[in-house]
Every structure is written in C-alpha cells, then in structure tokens.
Tab-separated table of C-alpha atoms in Angstrom:
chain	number	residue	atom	x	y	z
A	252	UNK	CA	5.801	-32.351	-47.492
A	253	UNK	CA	2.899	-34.696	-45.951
A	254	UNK	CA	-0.326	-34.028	-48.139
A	255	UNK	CA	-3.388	-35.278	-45.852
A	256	UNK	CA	-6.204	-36.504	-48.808
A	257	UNK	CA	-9.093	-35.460	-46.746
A	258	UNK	CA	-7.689	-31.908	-46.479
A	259	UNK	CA	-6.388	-31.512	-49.513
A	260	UNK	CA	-8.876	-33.810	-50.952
A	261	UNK	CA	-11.832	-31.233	-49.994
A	262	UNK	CA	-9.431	-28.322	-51.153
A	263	UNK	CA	-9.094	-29.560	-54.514
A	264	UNK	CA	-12.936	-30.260	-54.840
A	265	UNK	CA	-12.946	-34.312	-55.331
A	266	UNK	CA	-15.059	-35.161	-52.792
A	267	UNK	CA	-16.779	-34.567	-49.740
A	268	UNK	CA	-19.452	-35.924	-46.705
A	269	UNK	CA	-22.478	-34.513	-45.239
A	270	UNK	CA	-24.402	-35.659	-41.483
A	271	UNK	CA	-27.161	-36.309	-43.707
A	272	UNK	CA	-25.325	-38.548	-45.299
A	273	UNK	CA	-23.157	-40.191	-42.364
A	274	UNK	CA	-19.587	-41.002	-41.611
A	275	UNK	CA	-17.809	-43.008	-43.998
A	276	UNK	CA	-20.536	-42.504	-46.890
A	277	UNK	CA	-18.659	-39.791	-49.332
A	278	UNK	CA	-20.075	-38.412	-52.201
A	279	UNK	CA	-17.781	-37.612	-55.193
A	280	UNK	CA	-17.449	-33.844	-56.645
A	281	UNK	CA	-17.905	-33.728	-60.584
A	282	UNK	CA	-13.312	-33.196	-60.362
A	283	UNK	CA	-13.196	-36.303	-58.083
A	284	UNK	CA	-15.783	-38.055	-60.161
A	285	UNK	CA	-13.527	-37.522	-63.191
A	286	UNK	CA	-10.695	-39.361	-61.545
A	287	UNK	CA	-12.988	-41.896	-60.535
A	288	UNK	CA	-14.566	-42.525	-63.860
A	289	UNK	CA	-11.247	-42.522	-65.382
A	290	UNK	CA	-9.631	-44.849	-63.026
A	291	UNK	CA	-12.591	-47.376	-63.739
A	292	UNK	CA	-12.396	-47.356	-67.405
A	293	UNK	CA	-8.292	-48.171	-67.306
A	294	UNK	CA	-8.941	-50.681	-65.209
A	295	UNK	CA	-11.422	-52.315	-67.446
A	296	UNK	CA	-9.398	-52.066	-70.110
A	297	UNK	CA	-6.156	-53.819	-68.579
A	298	UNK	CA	-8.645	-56.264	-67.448
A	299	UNK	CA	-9.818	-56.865	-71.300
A	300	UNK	CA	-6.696	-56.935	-72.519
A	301	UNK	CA	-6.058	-60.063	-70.142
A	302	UNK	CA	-8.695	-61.934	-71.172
A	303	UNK	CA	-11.302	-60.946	-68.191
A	304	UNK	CA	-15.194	-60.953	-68.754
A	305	UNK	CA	-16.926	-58.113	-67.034
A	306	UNK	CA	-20.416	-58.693	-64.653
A	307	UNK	CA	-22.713	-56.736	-63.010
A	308	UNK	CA	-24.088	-58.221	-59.996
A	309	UNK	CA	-26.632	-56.906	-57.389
A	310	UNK	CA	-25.155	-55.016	-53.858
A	311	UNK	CA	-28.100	-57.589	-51.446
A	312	UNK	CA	-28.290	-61.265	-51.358
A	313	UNK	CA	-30.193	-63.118	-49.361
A	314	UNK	CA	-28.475	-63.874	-45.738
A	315	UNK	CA	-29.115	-67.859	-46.838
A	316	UNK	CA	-25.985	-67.290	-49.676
A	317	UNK	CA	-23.783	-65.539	-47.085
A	318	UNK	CA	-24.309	-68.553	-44.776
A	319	UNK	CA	-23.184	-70.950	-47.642
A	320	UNK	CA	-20.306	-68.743	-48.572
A	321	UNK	CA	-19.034	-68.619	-44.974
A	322	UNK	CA	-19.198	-64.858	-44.442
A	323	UNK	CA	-22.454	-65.311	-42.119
A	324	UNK	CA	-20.549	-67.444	-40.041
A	325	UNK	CA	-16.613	-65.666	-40.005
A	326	UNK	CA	-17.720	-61.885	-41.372
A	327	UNK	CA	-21.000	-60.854	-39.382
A	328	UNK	CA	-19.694	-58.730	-37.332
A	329	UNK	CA	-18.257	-56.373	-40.202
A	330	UNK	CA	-21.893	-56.820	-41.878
A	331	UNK	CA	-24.932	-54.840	-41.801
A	332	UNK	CA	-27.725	-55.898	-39.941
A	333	UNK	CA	-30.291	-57.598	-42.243
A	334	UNK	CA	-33.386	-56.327	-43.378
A	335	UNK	CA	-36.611	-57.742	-42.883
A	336	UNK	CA	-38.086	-58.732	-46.586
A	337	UNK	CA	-41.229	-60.506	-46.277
A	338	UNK	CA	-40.310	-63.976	-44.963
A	339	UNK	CA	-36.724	-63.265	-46.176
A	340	UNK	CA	-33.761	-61.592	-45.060
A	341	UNK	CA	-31.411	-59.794	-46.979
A	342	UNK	CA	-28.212	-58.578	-46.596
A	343	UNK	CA	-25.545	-55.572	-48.576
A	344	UNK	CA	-23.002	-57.654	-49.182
A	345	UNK	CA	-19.738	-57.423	-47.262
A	346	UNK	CA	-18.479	-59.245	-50.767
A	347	UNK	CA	-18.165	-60.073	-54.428
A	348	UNK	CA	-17.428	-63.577	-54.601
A	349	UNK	CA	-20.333	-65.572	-53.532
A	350	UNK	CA	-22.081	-63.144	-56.273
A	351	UNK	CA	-19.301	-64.243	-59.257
A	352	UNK	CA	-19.507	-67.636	-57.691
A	353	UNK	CA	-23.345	-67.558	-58.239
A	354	UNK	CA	-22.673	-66.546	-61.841
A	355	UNK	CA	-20.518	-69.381	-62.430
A	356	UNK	CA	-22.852	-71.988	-60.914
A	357	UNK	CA	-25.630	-70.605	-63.551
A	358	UNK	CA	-23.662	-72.267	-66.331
A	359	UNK	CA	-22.309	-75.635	-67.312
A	360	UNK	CA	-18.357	-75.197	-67.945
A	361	UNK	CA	-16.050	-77.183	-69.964
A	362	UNK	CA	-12.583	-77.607	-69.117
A	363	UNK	CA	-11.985	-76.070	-72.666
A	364	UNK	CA	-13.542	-72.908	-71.039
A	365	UNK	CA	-11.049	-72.509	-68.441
A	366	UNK	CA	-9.383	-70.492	-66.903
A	367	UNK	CA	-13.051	-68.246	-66.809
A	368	UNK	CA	-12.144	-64.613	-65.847
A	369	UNK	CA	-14.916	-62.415	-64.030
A	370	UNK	CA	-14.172	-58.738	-63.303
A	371	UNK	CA	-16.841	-56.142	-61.800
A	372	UNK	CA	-16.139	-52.978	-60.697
A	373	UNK	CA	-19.047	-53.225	-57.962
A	374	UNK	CA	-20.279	-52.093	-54.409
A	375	UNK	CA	-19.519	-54.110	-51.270
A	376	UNK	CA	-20.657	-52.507	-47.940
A	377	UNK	CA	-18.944	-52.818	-44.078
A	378	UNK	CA	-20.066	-52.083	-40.944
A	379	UNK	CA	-17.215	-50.560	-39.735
A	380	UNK	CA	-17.320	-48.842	-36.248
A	381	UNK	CA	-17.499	-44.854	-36.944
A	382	UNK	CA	-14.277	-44.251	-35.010
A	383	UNK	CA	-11.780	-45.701	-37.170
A	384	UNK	CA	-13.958	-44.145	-40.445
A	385	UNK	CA	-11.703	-41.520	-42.458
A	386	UNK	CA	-12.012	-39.506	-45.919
A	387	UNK	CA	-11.509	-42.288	-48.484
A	388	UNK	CA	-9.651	-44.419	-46.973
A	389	UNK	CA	-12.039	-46.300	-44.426
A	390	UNK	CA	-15.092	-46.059	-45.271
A	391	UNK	CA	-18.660	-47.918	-45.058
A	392	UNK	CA	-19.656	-48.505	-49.044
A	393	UNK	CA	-16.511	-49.318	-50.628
A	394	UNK	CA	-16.306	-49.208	-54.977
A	395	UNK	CA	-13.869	-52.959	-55.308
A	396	UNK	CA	-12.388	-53.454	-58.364
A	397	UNK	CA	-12.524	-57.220	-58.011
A	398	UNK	CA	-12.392	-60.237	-60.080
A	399	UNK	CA	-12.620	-63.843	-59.657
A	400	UNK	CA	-10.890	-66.517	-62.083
A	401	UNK	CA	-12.434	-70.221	-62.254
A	402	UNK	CA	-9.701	-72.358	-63.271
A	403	UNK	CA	-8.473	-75.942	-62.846
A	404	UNK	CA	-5.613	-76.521	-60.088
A	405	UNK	CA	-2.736	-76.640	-62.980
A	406	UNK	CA	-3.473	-73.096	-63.910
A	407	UNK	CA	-3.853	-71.469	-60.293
A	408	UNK	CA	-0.138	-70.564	-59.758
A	409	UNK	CA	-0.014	-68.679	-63.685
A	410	UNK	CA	-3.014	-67.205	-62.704
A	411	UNK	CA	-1.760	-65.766	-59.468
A	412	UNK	CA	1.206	-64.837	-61.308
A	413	UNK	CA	-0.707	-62.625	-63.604
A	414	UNK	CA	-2.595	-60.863	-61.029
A	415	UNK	CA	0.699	-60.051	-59.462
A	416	UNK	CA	1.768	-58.531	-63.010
A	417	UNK	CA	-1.346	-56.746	-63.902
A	418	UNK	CA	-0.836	-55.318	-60.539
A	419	UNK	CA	2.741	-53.998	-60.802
A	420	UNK	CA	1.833	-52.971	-64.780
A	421	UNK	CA	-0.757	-50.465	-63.201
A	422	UNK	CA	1.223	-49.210	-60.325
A	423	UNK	CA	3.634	-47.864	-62.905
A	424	UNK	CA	1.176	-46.464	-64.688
A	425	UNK	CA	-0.239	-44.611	-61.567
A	426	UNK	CA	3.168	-44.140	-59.772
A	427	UNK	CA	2.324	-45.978	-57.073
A	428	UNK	CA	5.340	-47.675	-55.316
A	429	UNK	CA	4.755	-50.533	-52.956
A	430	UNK	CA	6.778	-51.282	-50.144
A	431	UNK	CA	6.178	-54.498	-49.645
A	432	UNK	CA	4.285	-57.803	-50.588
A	433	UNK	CA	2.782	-59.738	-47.504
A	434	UNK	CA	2.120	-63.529	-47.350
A	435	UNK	CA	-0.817	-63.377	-45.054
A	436	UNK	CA	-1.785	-66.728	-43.138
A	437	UNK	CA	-4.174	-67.532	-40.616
A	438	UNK	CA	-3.610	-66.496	-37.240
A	439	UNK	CA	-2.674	-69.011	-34.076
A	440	UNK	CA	-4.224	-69.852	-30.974
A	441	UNK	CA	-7.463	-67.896	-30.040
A	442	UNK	CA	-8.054	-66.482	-33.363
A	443	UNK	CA	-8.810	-69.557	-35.241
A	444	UNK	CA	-12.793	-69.292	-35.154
A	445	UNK	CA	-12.385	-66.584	-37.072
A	446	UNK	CA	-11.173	-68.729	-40.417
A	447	UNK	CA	-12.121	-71.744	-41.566
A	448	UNK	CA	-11.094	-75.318	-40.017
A	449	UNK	CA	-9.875	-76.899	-42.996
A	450	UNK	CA	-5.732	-77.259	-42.465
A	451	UNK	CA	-5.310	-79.062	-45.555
A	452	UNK	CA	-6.632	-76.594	-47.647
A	453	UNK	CA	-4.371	-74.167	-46.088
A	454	UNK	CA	-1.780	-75.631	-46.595
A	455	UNK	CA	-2.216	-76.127	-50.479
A	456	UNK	CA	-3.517	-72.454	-51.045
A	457	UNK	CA	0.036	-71.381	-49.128
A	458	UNK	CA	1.956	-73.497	-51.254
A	459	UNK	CA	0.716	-72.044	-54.762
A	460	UNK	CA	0.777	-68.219	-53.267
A	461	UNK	CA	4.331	-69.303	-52.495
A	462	UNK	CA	4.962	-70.851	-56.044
A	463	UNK	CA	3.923	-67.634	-57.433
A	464	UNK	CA	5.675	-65.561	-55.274
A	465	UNK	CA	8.887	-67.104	-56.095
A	466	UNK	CA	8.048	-67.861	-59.946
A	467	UNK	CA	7.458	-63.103	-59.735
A	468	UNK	CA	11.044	-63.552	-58.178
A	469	UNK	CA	9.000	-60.577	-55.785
A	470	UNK	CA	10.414	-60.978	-52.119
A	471	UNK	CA	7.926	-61.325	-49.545
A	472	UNK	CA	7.286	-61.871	-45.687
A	473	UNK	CA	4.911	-63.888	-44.286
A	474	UNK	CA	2.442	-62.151	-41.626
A	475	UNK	CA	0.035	-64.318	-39.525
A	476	UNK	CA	-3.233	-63.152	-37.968
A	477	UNK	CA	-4.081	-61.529	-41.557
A	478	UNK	CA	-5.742	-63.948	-43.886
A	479	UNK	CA	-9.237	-63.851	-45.243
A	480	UNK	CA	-11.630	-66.479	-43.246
A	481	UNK	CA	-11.499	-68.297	-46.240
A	482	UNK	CA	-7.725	-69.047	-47.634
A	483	UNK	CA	-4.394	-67.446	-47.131
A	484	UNK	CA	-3.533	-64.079	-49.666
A	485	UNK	CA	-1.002	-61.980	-51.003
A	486	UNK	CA	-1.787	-58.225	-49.527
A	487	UNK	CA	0.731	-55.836	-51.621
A	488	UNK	CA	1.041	-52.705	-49.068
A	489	UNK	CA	1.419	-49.453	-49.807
A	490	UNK	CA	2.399	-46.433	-47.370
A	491	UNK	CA	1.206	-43.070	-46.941
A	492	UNK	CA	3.650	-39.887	-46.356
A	493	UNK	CA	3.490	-40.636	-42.766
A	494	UNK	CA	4.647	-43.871	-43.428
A	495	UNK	CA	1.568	-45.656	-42.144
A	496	UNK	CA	0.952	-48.813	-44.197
A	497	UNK	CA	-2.124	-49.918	-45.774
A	498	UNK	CA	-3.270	-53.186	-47.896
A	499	UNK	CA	-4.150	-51.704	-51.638
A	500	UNK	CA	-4.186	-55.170	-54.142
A	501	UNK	CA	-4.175	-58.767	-53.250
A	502	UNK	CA	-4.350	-62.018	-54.727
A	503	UNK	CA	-6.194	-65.121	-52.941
A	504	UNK	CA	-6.198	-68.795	-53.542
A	505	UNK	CA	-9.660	-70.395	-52.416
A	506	UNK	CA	-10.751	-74.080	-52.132
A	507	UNK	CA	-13.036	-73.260	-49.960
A	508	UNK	CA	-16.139	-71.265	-51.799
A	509	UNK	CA	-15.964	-73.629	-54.856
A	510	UNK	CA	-16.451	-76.592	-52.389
A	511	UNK	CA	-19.361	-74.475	-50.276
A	512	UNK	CA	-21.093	-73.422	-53.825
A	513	UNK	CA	-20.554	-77.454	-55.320
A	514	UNK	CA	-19.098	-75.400	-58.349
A	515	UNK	CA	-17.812	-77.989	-61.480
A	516	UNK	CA	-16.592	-78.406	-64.543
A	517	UNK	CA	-16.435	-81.500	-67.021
A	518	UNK	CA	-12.991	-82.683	-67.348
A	519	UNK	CA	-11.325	-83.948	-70.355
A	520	UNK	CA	-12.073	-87.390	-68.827
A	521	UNK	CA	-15.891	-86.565	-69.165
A	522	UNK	CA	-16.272	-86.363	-65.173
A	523	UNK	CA	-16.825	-83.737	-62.983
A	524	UNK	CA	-13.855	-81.559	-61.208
A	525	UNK	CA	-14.285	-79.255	-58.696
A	526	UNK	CA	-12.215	-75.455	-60.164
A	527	UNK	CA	-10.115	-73.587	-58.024
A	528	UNK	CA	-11.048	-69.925	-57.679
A	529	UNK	CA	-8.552	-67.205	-57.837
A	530	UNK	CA	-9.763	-63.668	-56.434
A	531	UNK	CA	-7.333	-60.494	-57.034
A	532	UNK	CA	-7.771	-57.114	-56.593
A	533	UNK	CA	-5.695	-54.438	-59.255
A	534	UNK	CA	-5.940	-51.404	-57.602
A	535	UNK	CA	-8.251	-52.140	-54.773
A	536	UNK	CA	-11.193	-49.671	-54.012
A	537	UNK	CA	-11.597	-47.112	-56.232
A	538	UNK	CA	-11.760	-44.753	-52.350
A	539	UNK	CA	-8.435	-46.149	-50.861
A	540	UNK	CA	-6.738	-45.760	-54.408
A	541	UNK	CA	-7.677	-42.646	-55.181
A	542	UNK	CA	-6.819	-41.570	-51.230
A	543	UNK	CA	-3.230	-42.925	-51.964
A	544	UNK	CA	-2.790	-41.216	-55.442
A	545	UNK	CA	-4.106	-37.612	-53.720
A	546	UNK	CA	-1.358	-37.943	-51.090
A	547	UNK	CA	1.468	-39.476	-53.545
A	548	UNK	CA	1.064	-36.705	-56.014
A	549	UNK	CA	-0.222	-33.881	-53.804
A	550	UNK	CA	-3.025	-32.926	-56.402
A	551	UNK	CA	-0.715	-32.981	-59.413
A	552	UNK	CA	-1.918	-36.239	-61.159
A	553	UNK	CA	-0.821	-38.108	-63.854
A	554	UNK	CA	-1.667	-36.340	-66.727
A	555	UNK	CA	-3.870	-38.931	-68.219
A	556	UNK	CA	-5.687	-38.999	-64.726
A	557	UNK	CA	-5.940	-35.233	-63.931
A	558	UNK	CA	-9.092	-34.056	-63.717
A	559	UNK	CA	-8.757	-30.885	-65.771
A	560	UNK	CA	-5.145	-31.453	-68.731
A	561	UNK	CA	-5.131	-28.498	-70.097
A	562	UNK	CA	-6.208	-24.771	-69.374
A	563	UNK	CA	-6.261	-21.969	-72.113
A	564	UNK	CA	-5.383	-18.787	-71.034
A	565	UNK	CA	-6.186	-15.660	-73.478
A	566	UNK	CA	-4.239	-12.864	-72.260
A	567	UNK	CA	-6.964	-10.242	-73.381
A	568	UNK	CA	-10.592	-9.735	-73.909
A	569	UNK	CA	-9.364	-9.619	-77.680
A	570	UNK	CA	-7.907	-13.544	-77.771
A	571	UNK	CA	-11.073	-14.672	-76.054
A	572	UNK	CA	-12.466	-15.908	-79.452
A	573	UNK	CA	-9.325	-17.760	-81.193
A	574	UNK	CA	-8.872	-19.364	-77.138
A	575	UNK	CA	-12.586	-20.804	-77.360
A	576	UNK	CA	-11.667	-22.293	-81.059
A	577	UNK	CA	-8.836	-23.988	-79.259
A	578	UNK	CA	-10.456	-25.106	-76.166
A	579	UNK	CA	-12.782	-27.151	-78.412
A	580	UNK	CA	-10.359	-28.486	-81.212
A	581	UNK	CA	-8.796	-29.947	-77.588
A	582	UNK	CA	-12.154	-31.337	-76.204
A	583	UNK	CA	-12.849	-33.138	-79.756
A	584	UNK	CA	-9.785	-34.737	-79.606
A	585	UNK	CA	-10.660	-35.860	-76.132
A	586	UNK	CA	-8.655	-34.042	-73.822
A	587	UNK	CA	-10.440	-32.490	-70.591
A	588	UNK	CA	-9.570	-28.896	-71.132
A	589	UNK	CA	-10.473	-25.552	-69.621
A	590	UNK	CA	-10.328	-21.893	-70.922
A	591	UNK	CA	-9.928	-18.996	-68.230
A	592	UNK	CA	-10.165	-15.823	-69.640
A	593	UNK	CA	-9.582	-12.647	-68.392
A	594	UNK	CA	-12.693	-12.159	-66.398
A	595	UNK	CA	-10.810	-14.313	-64.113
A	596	UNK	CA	-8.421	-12.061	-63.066
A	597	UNK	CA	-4.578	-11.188	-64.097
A	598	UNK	CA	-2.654	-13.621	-66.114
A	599	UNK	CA	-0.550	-14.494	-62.856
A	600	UNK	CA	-3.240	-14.881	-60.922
A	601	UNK	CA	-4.857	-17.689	-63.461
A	602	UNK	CA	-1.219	-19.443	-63.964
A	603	UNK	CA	-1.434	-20.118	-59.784
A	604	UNK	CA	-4.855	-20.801	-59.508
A	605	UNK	CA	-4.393	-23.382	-62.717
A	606	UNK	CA	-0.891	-24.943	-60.838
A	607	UNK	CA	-1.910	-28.216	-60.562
A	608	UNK	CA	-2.907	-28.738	-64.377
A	609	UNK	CA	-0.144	-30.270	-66.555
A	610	UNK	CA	-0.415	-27.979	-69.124
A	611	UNK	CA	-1.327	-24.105	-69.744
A	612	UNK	CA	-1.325	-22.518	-73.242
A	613	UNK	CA	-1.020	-18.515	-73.103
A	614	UNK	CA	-3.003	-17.326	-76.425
A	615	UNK	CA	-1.379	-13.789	-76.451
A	616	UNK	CA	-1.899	-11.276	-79.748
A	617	UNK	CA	1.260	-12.687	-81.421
A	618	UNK	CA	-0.236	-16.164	-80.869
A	619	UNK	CA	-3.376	-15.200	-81.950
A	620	UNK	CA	-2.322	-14.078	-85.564
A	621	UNK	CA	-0.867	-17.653	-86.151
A	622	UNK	CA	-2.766	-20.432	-84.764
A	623	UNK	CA	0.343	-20.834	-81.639
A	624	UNK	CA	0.023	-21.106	-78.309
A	625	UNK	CA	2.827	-19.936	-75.409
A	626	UNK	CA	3.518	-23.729	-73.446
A	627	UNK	CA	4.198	-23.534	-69.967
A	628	UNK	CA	3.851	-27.024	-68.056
A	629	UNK	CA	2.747	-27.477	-64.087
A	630	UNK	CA	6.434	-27.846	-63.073
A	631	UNK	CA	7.278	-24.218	-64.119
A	632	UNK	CA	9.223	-25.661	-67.513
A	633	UNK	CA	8.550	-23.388	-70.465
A	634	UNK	CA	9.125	-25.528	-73.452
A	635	UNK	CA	8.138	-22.304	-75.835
A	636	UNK	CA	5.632	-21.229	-78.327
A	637	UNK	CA	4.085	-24.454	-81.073
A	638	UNK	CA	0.958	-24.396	-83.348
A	639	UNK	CA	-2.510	-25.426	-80.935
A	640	UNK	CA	-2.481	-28.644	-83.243
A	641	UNK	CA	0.739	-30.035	-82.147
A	642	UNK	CA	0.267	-29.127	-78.389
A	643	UNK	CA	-2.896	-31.207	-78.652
A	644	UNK	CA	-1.676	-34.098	-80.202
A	645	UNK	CA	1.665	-33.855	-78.056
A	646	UNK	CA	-0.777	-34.157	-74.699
A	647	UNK	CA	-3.450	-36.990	-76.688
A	648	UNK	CA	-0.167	-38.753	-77.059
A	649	UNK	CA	0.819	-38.510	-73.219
A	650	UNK	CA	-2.451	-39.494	-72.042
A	651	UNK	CA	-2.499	-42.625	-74.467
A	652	UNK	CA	0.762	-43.601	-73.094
A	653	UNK	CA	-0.316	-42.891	-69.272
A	654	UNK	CA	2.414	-43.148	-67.050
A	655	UNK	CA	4.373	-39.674	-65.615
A	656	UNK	CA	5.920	-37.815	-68.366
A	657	UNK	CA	4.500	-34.453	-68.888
A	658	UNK	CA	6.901	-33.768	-72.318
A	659	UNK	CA	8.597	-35.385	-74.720
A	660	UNK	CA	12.104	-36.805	-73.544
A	661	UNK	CA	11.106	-37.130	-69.824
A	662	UNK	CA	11.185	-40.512	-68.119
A	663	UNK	CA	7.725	-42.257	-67.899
C-alpha cells in the first residue's frame, strides 16, 4: 500500500498549512511536533557522542557574506530577494556554512584542535517556485540538520568516512533503507557557470569522496550535473512507495569556502595552513525526513519516535482511577502515554482508534485488583496480562534501544 505523507500526514494530525501562511511554509501539530522534537534531540545526541560541538547561528546575513561564500554569485536564483536594512542588505540564508565558517574565523585554531566539529540543527530558507512546493517534502523554510568539520587534509577522508557511518547508524535506527549512494560531480558543457571554475580543486575533493567511498566498501555511481556550486558530494538517496527518488544525507568535501573565508590554523611547523572543511548532513531536514518516515511506516513509528507509546484503556467507569495511577507511573518514567476511558466510546472502538500506538494496556476489574494490565501491541500480538511496572520498564527499555522491535525477542 502507497501511504501519501501529506494525506496521511494531515490525517494523523502532524502537520498542516494555511493561505495565510503560504505554500511550502507548514506549521507542525503538537503529534508532529513530538516527532520533530524527538528526532532533533537523537540527532544531537549521535552527534555528541562523535565528538561534534553544537552552534546556534542567526537565519540573515548580510548579502556581502553570501558574495564571499559564493552563493550570491552560483545560488541567487534559489534565494530570497534581499531586504532593504538601512544602507545594508540582508539576506535568509539559502545556507549554514558561511555561518559555521564565520564561527570558525572568530577563533585562532591550533592544529592540536583539529578535526573541529560544528553541528546546528538550524533554519535555511529557498525560494523555490510554488509549483514544485509539496507537504514536507519541498518546501520554502527548511529545519537542516547540518554540520561542518574543520580539519587538516590528512583527516578529510576519516572524516567523510564517519559521516557516511553516523549516517547508516541512524538509518537503522529509523528504518530507513537507502537505495543508493550517488557520487555527484559537476555538470559539462553549458552548465558550468553554475559551479565554481577551479578544476583542480575538483579534482582533489573527487578523489577523497572516492577514497571514502571505497575505504565504506559502499558501492556507488557517479551522477554529473548534481554537485553543489562549490565541490563535488556524496547524496545517499532514498525512495518513496512510488519509487520516486529523493536526496536525504550527504557528505561534501570543500576547498573552496575555507579559501573564500582565508580560514587557518597554526601547524605543527608554527605556520599557517589553510583546513579543509567537511559538510554532512545525518538525516537531512527535519521536513523531508519526517515526510519519508510517514510514508515508510504508514503512521506506525518506531516506538521510540511515536508520538503517543502507550494508551491505557480502563474497561469501566470503575478502573478509571487505578488507569490514571498508571498513566502517570508511565509519564514519570518518561514514556508519552495516553489514557482513554470509557467516555470514549466501546472498548473496540478505542483499540481502532488507538491502532497506530505500539502498545495498549486493557485495565479490566481482574487487572484492577492486582496492579496488571491486559498487553495487546499495534500489530494485533497479545503477549498477555504482566504487572503495570514491568510493561513500563519493558517499553523504557525499547525506546532506549530505538530501533523496530516492539517486544522482547523481535529483530531490531
């Protein structure tokens, strides 16, 4: 079955748009805003683990640092127009990196230091023409989770390596499959105003993609035409049901903005070097990943991403009161639980309308008297009656782990 995410998106209350708003602007629903939220803080945490630093950096910049980074000259016409500020322009960037290369500039580095890791989960903004806008998947104010790593030309390749395994560490952890890694390079012919004339530095970015590429022992295919202005990049592509492809992660090499930005470091020969900047992308936008993730699972998350884990179902008026204990032993322990009592209608009717939440406990009169609760799970399973304490701990433990498993026993 095809899920579409801006029907079923809509349906399942994660987001929506209004005219007031306009195309390609969404605004997130408090469910959708859960998955969001959540999504950001694993991401910030796999980025911690690996040693990255995280930034916040302003959405404008002056239209002078967008000439120096290149994207004045190659990117207008994605851009917004800029606004009048005085005697200045200014601009929403269509970008991170001139920002993070900004930050970099602002300190003296050491070799020692290196490589420097700079994550931000921040807003970039495109002009995109309102035709080929779409639910979350093109759309004009985009949530990147970006980073940029400063680093001297010894470390590029390992560093590009590690992107590429931070990336396939949190595809597992999503179930996202991809079906293919892309080796994009610079158009020929007509479309070379639209990159930068520097052949030498493409061809040294292309070697160390390649170098990593074959050190992940990932198979790849090159694809001209589809390079940032700046340097060549791995795109890893994903498909929807429909089988229509899309670019989620990537991983760049770029000589270009630390020569544009004069960005150094002091060697251990006491001189100055010129780093090598690294820019990868985990899980893309927050919008296009969270499109993907709608249409893989159809609404039926992972259960350490679903918006709502676990609903409580009293079957009478007379459980209401041992269900509401329950529901908040779960919330203290961190779980994003529900109750739906009988005011909601017949105990069939709550199982369906609750289908899509991993777990449902049934607090019945027998369960009542001793602290159980009935299990059933999303995928009609029935793994029996357990004390409320263990069910909670059992589902803490599955969101800690993340991946798929909704039980004990089932493959991740």
């Amino acid at each position: 079955m095809h899920h579409d995410h801006r029907r079923l998106g809509r349906e399942l209350g994660l987001f929506d748009t209004d005219p007031l708003m306009g195309a390609g602007l969404p605004y997130w629903l408090p469910d959708g805003a859960v998955v969001r939220h959540t999504l950001e803080e694993y991401i910030r945490e796999v980025e911690r683990e690996a040693g990255y630093r995280h930034v916040y950096s302003p959405v404008l910049g002056k239209r002078e640092l967008y000439e120096i980074s290149g994207h004045w000259d190659h990117y207008s016409d994605d851009m917004f127009p800029p606004m009048e500020l005085g005697a200045e322009q200014v601009v929403l960037r269509p970008s991170l990196c001139p920002h993070h290369a900004l930050i970099y500039r602002s300190r003296s580095h050491s070799y020692r230091e290196l490589p420097l890791r700079i994550a931000e989960l921040g807003g970039m903004y495109r002009s995109e023409l309102s035709g080929v806008l779409g639910g979350l998947t093109r759309v004009r104010a985009i949530q990147l989770n970006d980073a940029h790593v400063f680093c001297t030309l010894d470390q590029a390749v390992d560093e590009a390596r590690a992107a590429l395994e931070l990336i396939t560490r949190a595809y597992a952890d999503l179930g996202i499959r991809a079906v293919r890694h892309r080796l994009s390079l610079p158009g020929e012919g007509g479309n070379r105003g639209k990159y930068v004339a520097d052949p030498e530095l493409w061809r040294r970015a292309t070697a160390l993609l390649r170098e990593a590429l074959d050190a992940s022992g990932i198979p790849y295919e090159a694809a001209e035409g589809e390079a940032a202005f700046y340097g060549p990049k791995i795109d890893v592509q994903i498909a929807d049901p429909a089988g229509r492809e899309a670019t989620l992660s990537t991983v760049q090499i770029d000589f270009h903005q630390p020569e544009r930005f004069d960005l150094r470091y002091i060697g251990p020969d006491g001189a100055k070097h010129r780093p090598v900047m690294v820019h990868r992308s985990i899980i893309g936008s927050v919008e296009r990943v969270v499109a993907h993730l709608v249409e893989r699972h159809g609404g039926a998350f992972p259960v350490w991403l679903a918006p709502v884990q676990l609903v409580i179902l009293p079957v009478s008026d007379a459980q209401t009161e041992p269900a509401e204990k329950f529901l908040h032993r779960a919330r203290r322990m961190g779980l994003r639980a529900e109750l739906a009592g009988p005011e909601h209608g017949t105990l069939g009717a709550r199982v369906r309308a609750a289908r899509l939440v991993p777990y449902l406990a049934v607090i019945g009169e027998r369960e009542a008297q001793g602290d159980l609760v009935a299990v059933r799970l999303r995928d009609g399973r029935r793994p029996g009656v357990v004390p409320g304490a263990e069910l909670v701990d059992r589902i803490a433990a599955r969101v800690a782990a993340r991946g798929l498993a909704l039980w004990d026993g089932d493959a991740a």
